[in-house]
Coordinates of C-alpha atoms in Angstrom, one line a residue:
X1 CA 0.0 0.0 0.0
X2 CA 1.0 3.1 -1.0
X3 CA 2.2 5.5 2.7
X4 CA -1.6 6.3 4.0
X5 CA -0.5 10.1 4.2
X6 CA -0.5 10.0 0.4
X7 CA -3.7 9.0 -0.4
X8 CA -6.5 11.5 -1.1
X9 CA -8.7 11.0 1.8
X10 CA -6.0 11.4 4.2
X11 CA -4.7 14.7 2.3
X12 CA -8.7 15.7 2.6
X13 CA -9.0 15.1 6.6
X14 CA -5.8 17.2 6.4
X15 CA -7.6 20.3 5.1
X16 CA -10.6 20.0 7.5
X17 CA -8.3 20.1 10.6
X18 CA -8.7 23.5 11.0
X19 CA -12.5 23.9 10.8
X20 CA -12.9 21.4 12.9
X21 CA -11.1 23.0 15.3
X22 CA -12.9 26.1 15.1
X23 CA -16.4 25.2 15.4
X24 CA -18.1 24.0 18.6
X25 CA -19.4 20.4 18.5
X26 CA -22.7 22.3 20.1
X27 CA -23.0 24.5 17.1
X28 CA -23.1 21.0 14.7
X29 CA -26.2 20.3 16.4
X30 CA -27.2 23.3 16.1
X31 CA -26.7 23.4 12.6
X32 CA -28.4 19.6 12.3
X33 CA -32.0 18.8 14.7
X34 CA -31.2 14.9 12.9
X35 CA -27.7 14.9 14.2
X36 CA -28.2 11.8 16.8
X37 CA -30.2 10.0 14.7
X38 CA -27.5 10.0 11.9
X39 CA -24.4 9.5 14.6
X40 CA -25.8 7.1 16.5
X41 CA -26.8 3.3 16.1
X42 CA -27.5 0.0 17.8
X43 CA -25.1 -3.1 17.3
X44 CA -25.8 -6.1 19.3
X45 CA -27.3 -4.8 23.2
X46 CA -25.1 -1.7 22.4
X47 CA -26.0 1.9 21.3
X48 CA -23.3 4.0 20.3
X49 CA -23.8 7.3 20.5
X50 CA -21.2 9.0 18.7
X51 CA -22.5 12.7 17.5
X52 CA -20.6 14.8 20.3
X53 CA -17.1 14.2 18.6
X54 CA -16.1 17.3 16.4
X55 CA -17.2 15.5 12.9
X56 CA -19.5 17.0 10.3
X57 CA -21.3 15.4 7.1
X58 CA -18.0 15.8 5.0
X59 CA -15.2 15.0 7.1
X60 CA -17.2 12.0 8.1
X61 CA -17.3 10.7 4.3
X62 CA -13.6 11.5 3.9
X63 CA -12.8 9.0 6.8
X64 CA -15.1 6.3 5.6
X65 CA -13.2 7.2 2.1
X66 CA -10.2 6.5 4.2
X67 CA -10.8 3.6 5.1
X68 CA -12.0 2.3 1.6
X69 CA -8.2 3.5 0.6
X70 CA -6.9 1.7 2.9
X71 CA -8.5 -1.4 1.6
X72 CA -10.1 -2.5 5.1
X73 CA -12.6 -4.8 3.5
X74 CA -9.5 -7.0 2.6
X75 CA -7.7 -7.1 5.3
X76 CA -10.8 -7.9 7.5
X77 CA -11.7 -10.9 5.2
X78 CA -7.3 -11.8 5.3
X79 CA -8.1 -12.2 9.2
X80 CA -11.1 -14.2 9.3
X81 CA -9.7 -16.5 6.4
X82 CA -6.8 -17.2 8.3
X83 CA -4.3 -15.4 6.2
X84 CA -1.0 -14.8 8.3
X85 CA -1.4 -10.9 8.5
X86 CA 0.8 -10.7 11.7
X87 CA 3.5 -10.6 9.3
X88 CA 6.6 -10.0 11.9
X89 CA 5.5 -13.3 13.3
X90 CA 4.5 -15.5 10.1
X91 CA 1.2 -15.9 12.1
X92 CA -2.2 -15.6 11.2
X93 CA -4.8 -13.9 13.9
X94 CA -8.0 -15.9 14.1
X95 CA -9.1 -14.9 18.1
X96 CA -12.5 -14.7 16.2
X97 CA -12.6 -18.7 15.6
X98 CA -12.1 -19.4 19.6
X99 CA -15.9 -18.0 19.4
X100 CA -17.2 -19.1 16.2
X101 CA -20.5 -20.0 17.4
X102 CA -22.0 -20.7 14.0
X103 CA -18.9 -23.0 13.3
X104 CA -18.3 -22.8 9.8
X105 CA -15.0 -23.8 8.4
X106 CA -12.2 -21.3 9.4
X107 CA -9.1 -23.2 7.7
X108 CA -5.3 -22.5 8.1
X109 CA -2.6 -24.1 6.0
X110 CA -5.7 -26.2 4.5
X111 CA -6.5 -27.6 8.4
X112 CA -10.1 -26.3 9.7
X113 CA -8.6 -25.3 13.2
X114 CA -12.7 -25.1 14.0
X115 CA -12.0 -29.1 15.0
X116 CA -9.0 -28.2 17.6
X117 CA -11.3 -25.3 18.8
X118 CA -14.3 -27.6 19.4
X119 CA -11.9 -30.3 21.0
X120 CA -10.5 -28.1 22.8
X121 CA -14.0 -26.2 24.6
X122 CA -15.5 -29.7 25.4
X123 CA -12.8 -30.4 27.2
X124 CA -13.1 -26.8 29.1
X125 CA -16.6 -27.8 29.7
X126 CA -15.6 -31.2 31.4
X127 CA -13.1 -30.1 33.3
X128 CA -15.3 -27.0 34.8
X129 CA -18.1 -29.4 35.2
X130 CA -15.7 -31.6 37.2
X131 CA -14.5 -29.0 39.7
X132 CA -17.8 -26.8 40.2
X133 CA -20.0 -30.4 40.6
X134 CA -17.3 -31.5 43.0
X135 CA -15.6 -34.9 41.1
X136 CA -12.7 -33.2 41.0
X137 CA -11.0 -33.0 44.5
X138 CA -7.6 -31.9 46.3
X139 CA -5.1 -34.2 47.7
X140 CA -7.4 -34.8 50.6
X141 CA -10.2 -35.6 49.1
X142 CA -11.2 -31.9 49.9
X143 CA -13.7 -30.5 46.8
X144 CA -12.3 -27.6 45.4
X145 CA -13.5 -24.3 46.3
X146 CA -10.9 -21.3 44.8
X147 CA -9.3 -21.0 41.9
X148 CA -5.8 -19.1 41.9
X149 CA -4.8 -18.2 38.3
X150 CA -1.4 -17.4 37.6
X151 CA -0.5 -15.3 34.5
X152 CA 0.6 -12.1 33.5
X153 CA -0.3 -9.8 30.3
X154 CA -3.3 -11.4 28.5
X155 CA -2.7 -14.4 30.6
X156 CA -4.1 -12.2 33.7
X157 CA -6.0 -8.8 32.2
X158 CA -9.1 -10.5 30.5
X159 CA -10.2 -12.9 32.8
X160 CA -9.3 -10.8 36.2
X161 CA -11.6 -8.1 34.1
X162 CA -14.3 -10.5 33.4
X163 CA -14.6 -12.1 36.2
X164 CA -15.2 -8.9 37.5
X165 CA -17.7 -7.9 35.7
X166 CA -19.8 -10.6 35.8
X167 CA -20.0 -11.8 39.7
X168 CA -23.9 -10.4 39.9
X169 CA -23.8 -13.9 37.1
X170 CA -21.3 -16.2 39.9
X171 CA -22.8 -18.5 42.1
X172 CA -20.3 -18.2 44.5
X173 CA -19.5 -22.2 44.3
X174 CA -15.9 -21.4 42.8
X175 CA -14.1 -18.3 44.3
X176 CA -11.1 -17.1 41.8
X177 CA -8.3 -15.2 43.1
X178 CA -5.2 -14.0 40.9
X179 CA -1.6 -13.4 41.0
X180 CA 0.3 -11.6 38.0
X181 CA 2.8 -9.6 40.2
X182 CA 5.9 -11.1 40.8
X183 CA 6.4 -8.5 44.2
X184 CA 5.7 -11.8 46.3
X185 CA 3.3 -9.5 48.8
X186 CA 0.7 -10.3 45.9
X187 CA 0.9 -14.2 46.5
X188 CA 1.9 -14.5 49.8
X189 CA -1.7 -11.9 50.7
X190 CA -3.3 -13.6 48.1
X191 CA -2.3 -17.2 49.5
X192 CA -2.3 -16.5 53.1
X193 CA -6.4 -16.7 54.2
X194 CA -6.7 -19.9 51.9
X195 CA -7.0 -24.1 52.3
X196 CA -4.2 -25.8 50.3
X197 CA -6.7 -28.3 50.4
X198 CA -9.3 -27.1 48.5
X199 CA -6.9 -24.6 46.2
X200 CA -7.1 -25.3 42.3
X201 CA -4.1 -23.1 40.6
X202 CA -4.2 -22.5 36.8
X203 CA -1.1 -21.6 35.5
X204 CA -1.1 -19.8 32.3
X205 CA 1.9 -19.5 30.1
X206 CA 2.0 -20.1 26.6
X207 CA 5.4 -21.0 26.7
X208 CA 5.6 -22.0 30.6
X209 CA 8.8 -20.2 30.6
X210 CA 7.3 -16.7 31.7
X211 CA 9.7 -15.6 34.8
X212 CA 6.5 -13.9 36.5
X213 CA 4.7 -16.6 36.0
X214 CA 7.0 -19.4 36.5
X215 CA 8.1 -17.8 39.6
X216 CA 4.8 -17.4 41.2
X217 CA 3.5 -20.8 39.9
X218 CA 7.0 -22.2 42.0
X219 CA 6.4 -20.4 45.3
X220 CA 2.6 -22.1 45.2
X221 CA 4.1 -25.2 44.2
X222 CA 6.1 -24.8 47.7
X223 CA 3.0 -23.6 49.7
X224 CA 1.3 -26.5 48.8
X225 CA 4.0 -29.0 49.6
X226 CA 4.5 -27.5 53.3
X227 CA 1.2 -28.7 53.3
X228 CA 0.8 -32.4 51.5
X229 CA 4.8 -33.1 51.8
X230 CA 3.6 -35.6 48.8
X231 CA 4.9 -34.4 45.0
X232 CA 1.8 -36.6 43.8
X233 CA -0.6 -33.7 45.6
X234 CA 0.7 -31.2 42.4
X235 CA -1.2 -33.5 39.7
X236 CA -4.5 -32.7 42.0
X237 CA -4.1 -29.1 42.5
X238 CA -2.4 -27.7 39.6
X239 CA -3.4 -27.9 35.8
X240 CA -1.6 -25.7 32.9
X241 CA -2.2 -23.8 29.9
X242 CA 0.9 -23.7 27.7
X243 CA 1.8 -25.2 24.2
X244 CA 5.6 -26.4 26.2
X245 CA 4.1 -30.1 27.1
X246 CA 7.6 -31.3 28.3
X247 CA 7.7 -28.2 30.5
X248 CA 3.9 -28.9 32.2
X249 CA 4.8 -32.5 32.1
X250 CA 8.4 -31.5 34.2
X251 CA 6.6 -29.5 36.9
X252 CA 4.4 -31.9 37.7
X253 CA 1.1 -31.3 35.9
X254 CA -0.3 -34.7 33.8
X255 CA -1.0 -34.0 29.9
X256 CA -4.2 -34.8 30.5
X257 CA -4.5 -31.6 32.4
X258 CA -3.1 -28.9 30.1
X259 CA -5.3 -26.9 27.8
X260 CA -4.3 -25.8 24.4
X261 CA -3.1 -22.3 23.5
X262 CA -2.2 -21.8 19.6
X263 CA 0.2 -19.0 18.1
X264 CA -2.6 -18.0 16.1
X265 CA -4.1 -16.0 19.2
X266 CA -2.5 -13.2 21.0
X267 CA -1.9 -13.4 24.9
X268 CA -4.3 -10.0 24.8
X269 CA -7.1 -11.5 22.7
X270 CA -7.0 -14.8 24.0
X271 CA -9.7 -14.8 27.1
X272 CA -12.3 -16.7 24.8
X273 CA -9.6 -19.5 24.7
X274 CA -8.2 -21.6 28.0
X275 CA -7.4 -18.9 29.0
X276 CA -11.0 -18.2 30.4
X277 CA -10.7 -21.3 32.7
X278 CA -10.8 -18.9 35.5
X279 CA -14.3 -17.2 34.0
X280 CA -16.0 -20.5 33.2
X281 CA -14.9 -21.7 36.6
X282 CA -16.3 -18.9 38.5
X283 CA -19.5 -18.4 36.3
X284 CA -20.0 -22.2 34.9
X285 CA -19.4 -23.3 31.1
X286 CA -22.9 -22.3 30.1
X287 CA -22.5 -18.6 30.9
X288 CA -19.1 -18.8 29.3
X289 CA -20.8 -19.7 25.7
X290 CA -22.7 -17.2 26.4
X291 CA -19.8 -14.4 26.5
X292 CA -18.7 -16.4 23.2
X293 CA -22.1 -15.9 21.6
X294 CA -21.8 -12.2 22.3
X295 CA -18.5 -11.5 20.5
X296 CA -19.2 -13.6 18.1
X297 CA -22.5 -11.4 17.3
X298 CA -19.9 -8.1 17.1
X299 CA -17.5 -10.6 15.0
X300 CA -20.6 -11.0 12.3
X301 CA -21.9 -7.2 12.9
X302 CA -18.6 -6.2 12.0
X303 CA -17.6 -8.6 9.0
X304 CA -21.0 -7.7 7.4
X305 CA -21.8 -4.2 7.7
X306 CA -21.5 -1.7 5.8
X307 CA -18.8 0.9 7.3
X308 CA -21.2 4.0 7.4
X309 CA -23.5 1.7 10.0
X310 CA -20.4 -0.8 11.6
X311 CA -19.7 0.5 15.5
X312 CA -16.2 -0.8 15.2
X313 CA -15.2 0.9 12.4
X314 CA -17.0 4.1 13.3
X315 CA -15.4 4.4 17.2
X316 CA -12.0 3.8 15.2
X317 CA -12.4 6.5 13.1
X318 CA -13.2 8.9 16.0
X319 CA -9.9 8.1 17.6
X320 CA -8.5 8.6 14.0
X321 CA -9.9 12.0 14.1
X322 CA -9.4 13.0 17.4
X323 CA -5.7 11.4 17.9
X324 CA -3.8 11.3 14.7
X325 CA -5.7 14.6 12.7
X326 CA -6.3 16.5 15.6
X327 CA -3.6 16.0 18.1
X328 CA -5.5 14.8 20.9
X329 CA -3.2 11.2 22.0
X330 CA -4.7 10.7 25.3
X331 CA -8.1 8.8 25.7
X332 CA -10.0 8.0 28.4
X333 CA -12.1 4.9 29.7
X334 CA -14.9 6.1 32.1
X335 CA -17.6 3.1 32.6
X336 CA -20.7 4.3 34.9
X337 CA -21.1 0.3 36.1
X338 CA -19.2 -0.7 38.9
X339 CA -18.3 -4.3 37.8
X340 CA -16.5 -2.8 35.0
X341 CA -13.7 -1.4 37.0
X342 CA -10.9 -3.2 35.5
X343 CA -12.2 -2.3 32.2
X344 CA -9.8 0.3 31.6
X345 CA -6.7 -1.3 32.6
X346 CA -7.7 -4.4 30.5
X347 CA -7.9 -1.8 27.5
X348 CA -5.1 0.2 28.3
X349 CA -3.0 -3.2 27.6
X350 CA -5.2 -4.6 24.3
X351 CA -5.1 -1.1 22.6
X352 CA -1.4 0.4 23.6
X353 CA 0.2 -3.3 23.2
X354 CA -1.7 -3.6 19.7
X355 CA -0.9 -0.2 18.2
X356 CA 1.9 1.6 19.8
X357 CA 3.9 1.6 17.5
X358 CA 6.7 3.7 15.1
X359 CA 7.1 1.4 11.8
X360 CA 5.5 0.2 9.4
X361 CA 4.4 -3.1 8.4
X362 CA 7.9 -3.2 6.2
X363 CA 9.6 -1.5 8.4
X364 CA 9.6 2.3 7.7
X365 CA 8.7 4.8 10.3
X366 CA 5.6 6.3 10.2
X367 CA 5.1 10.1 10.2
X368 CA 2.5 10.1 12.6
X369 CA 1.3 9.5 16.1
X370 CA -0.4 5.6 16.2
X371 CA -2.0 4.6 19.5
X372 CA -3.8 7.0 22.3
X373 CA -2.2 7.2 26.0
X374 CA -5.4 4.7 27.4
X375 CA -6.4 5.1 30.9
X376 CA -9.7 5.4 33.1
X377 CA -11.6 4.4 36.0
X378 CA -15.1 4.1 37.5
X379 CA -17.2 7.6 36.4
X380 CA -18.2 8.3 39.5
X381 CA -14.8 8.3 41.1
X382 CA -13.2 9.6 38.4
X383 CA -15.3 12.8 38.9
X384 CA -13.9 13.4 42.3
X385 CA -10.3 12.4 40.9
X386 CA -9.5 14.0 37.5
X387 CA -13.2 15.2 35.9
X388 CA -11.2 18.7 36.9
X389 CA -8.7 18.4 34.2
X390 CA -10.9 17.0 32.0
X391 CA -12.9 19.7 32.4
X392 CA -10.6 22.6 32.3
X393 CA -7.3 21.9 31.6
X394 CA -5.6 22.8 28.4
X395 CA -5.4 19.4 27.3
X396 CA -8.6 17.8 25.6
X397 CA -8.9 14.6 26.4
X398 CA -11.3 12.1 24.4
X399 CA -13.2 10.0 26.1
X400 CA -15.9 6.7 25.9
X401 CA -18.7 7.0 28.5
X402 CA -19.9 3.4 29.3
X403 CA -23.3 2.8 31.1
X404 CA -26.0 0.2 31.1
X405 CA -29.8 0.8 31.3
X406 CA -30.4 -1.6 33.6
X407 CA -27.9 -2.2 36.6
X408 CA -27.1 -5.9 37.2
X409 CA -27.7 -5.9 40.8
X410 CA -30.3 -3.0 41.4
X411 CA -30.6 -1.1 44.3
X412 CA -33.6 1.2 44.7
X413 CA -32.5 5.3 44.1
X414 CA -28.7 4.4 43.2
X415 CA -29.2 3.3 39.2
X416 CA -31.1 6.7 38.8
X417 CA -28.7 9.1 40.6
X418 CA -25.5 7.2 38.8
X419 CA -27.0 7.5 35.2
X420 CA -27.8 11.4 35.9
X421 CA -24.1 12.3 36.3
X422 CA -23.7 9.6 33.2
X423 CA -25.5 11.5 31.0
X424 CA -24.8 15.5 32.5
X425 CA -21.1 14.7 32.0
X426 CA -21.2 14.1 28.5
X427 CA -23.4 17.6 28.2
X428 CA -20.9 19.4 30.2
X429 CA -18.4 18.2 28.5
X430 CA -19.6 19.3 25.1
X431 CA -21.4 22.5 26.1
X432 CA -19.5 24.0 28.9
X433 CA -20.4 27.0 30.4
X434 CA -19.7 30.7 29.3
X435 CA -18.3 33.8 30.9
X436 CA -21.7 35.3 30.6
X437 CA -23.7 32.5 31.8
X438 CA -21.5 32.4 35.1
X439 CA -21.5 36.0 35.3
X440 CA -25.3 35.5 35.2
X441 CA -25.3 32.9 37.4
X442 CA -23.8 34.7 40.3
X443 CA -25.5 37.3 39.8
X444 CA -28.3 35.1 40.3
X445 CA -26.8 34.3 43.7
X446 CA -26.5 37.8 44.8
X447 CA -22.5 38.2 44.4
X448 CA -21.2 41.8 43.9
X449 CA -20.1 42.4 40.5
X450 CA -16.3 42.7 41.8
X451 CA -16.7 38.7 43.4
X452 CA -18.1 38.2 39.8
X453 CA -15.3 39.5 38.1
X454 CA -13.0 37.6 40.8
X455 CA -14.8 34.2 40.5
X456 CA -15.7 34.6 37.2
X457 CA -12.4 32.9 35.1
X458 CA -12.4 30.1 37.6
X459 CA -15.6 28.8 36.6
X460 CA -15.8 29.2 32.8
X461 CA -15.3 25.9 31.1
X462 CA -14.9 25.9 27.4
X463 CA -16.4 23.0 26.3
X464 CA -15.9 21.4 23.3
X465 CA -14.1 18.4 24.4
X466 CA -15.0 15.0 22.2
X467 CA -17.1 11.9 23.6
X468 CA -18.6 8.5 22.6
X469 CA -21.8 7.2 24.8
X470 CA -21.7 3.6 24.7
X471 CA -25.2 2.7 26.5
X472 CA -25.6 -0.9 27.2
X473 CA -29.1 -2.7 27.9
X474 CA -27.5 -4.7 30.7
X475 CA -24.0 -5.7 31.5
X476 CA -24.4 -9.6 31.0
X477 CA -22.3 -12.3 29.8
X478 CA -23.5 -11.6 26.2
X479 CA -23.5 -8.1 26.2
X480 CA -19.6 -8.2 27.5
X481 CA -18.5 -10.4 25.2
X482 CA -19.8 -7.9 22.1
X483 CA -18.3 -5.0 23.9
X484 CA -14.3 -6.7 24.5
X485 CA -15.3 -7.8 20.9
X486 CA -16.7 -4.2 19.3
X487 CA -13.1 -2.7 20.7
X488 CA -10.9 -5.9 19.6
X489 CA -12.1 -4.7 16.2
X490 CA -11.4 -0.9 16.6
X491 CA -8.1 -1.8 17.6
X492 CA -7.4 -3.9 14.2
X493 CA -9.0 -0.9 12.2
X494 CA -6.7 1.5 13.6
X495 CA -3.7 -0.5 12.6
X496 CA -5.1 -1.3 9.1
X497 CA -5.3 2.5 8.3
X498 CA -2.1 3.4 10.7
X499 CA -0.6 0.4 8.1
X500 CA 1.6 -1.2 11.3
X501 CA 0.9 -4.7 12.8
X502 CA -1.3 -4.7 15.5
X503 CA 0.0 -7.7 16.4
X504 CA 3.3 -8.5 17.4
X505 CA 4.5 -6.5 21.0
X506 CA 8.4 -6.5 20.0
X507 CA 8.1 -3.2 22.8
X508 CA 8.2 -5.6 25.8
X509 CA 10.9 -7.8 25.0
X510 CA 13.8 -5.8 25.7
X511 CA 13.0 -4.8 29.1
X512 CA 12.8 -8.7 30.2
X513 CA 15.9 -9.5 28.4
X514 CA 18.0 -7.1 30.2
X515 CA 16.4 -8.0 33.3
X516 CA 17.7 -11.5 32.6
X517 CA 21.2 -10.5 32.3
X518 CA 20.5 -8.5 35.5
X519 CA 19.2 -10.9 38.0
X520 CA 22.4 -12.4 38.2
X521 CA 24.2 -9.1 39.0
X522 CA 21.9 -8.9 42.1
X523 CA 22.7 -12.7 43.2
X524 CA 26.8 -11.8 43.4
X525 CA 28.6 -10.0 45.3
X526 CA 30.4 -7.8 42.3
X527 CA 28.8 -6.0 39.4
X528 CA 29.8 -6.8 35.5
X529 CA 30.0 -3.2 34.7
X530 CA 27.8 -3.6 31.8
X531 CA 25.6 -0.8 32.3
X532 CA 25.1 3.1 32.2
X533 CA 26.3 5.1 34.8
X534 CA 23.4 5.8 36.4
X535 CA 22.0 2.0 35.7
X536 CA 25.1 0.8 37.7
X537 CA 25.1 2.8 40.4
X538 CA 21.4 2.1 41.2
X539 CA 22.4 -1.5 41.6
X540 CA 25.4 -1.2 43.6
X541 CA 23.0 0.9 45.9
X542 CA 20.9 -1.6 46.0
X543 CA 22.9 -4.2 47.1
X544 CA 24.9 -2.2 49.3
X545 CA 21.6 -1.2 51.5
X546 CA 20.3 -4.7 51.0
X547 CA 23.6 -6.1 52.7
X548 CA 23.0 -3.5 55.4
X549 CA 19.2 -4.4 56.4
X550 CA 20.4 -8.0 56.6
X551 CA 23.3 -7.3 59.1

């Protein structure tokens, strides 16, 4: 493809820049009483309402122009066909065929992996049947009643968020717990109020060689022998999900007890894999399909629509706007339902892992800004946190407003009062409020007009600062699984156009392989002198205070 800044859509956004920047988003609906119903529409359990970004009628053609350019209709199909568009890696991406619920053929290298995929979820729904229904039991003969999974990165993020979200849907028959940290205060407070009797621990590691993750899985390896003194007791308290058998098989797990993790899914879109153990075992295997079922619904939603009525396509191309036209490389993640507090951070990983990026997909670096700075919290507490500077900072700071209609565990006067500030947020946000309309309000109030001229540039807010509304029916398993899925799909649409591979993470290799090299340093009494000056001192410090606290 020829460089995306080249091609006459992009050179047309380039020229709009300007206006856009100069008109209110509150004039465009005053300009247009129909402007909702034409930026705004319903995928799945989801409305997106997307009419308070600063778009209009023609810079809104230009981007789905863009994106035509770009050829996204190809690449989409290249992805769900199996093609091996993670080019860096020689790997295709086919997360989408973990939930294929209508399971047609999905073939790679002329194998339908639909038949490893199927294998591989009956034996997810055995195995969860086994421990919530109580045949599978501990070393004792003690039924299982936690779950400790142990992961990091996608191995952790997804199912820690989901399970989450969804405990109004857990019976409470299987508590999960996770450890991702290797700072052993996690574990050991993690660890410390539970029975090694009745503790299952997943360990999730594609290659089983993760330091984290190996390290954690060892210490609870150790905790449970100072319990059963009998190396048997692993087999019936530990099972794996790697693709290293002679690894699982070496620490102690059976065969029979590992679950299947392919190179053809990412560590960060892989929760509808084995690596949801942790959900179906809190939830049961039933409510897990259903989370399946619900991307799978965003999966066909965004395959077959057009692109001037697909959610995934249009959110991406109000980052575009916002981010890479406009300047604005900060978004924020602000759900108004309190199960989705990890929503954010699970984000935050999926979206800056994906696309933050300099190069191209051969190589060349890019002219341009790809990937927003993600971050977020809860609404509500974000409002007593950081709603200032989104407010009334110089910076303008996108952001997606998530809410539900119905709360998933209702409590009479609390779903009301949480959706008010859901919806006055946004307003405030767009409209702000003027010098003369706080000058009339304190006038209102009986202030002087020398307090009003005092007070008066402390309370103007400009406005004008972007938002999407995502308004959900409910947050259930179904209506989750669209809504990881409908930003799974922005993410790819943003690479496509960006023209960088959303999915290889070459960014977070480096860091662990000097930390390899330095673990060693910290184990001996003398230094290498292989570092920085500043690098080399730190560790000597280090080590010099450590020896101190020890004597």
């Amino acid at each position: 493809m020829a460089n995306v800044t080249s091609l006459k859509a992009w050179q047309s956004l380039l020229t709009r820049t300007e206006q856009a920047q100069q008109t209110p988003i509150k004039a465009l609906f005053a300009q247009d009483e129909a402007r909702f119903q034409k930026y705004s529409l319903q995928a799945q359990n989801i409305l997106l309402d997307y009419s308070k970004n600063p778009v209009d009628d023609a810079t809104l053609a230009d981007l789905l122009a863009l994106v035509k350019e770009v050829g996204l209709d190809n690449w989409r199909d290249r992805m769900f066909h199996g093609d091996r568009i993670n080019a860096t890696e020689n790997r295709a991406v086919l997360h989408t065929a973990l939930r294929n619920r209508s399971n047609t053929p999905v073939f790679l290298d002329g194998v339908n992996v639909m038949d490893a995929v199927n294998r591989e979820l009956a034996r997810i729904k055995n195995f969860v049947n086994a421990v919530r229904k109580g045949r599978w039991r501990g070393y004792s003969g003690k039924r299982i009643t936690d779950v400790v999974n142990i992961g990091i990165g996608g191995s952790d993020l997804g199912p820690r968020m989901v399970t989450q979200a969804l405990k109004p849907y857990a019976d409470d028959r299987i508590r999960v717990h996770f450890v991702s940290n290797v700072d052993g205060v996690e574990i050991a407070n993690t660890l410390r109020p539970l029975n090694p009797e009745r503790v299952l621990f997943v360990v999730a590691s594609k290659t089983f060689t993760t330091s984290e993750t190996m390290t954690n899985a060892q210490t609870a390896r150790n905790w449970l022998m100072s319990s059963a003194f009998d190396e048997r007791a692993v087999a019936k308290h530990f099972v794996a999900v790697s693709s290293n058998e002679a690894a699982v098989k070496a620490f102690g797990i059976r065969p029979e007890n590992s679950f299947q993790m392919w190179d053809w899914v990412g560590g960060r879109f892989s929760l509808w894999s084995a690596i949801g153990l942790p959900i179906a075992l809190q939830l049961g295997f039933k409510q897990f399909e259903e989370l399946l079922s619900g991307a799978h619904e965003m999966d066909l939603h965004f395959r077959d629509m057009p692109f001037e009525r697909n959610a995934p396509v249009l959110l991406a191309l109000m980052t575009l706007w916002n981010s890479t036209f406009l300047g604005r490389h900060s978004q924020v993640i602000l759900p108004y339902d309190w199960p989705l507090q990890r929503f954010a951070a699970y984000l935050q990983q999926a979206e800056m892992e994906s696309n933050g990026k300099s190069v191209d997909r051969v190589g060349e670096r890019v002219p341009y800004t790809t990937g927003a700075v993600i971050w977020g919290q809860l609404g509500i507490d974000g409002q007593h946190a950081f709603y200032q500077y989104l407010h009334q900072s110089n910076t303008v700071v996108p952001a997606d407003f998530i809410g539900s209609i119905e709360s998933s565990t209702p409590v009479r006067g609390h779903h009301e009062k949480l959706m008010a500030n859901f919806f006055a947020q946004t307003e405030a946000l767009m409209n702000g409020i003027s010098a003369e309309e706080v000058a009339r309000e304190l006038a209102g109030q009986g202030l002087s007009e020398q307090e009003i001229e005092r007070l008066l540039p402390h309370k103007v807010h400009q406005g004008n600062r972007p938002t999407n509304t995502l308004l959900l029916k409910r947050l259930d398993p179904r209506t989750l699984g669209a809504l990881i899925a409908l930003y799974e799909h922005k993410i790819f649409v943003l690479g496509v156009i960006w023209n960088i591979c959303s999915f290889d993470q070459w960014g977070v290799e480096l860091g662990k392989t000097l930390a390899a090299r330095i673990l060693p340093e910290l184990q001996q009494a003398q230094n290498e002198g292989r570092h920085d000056g500043s690098t080399e001192n730190l560790i000597r410090y280090f080590k010099q205070q450590r020896e101190k606290l020890k004597s």
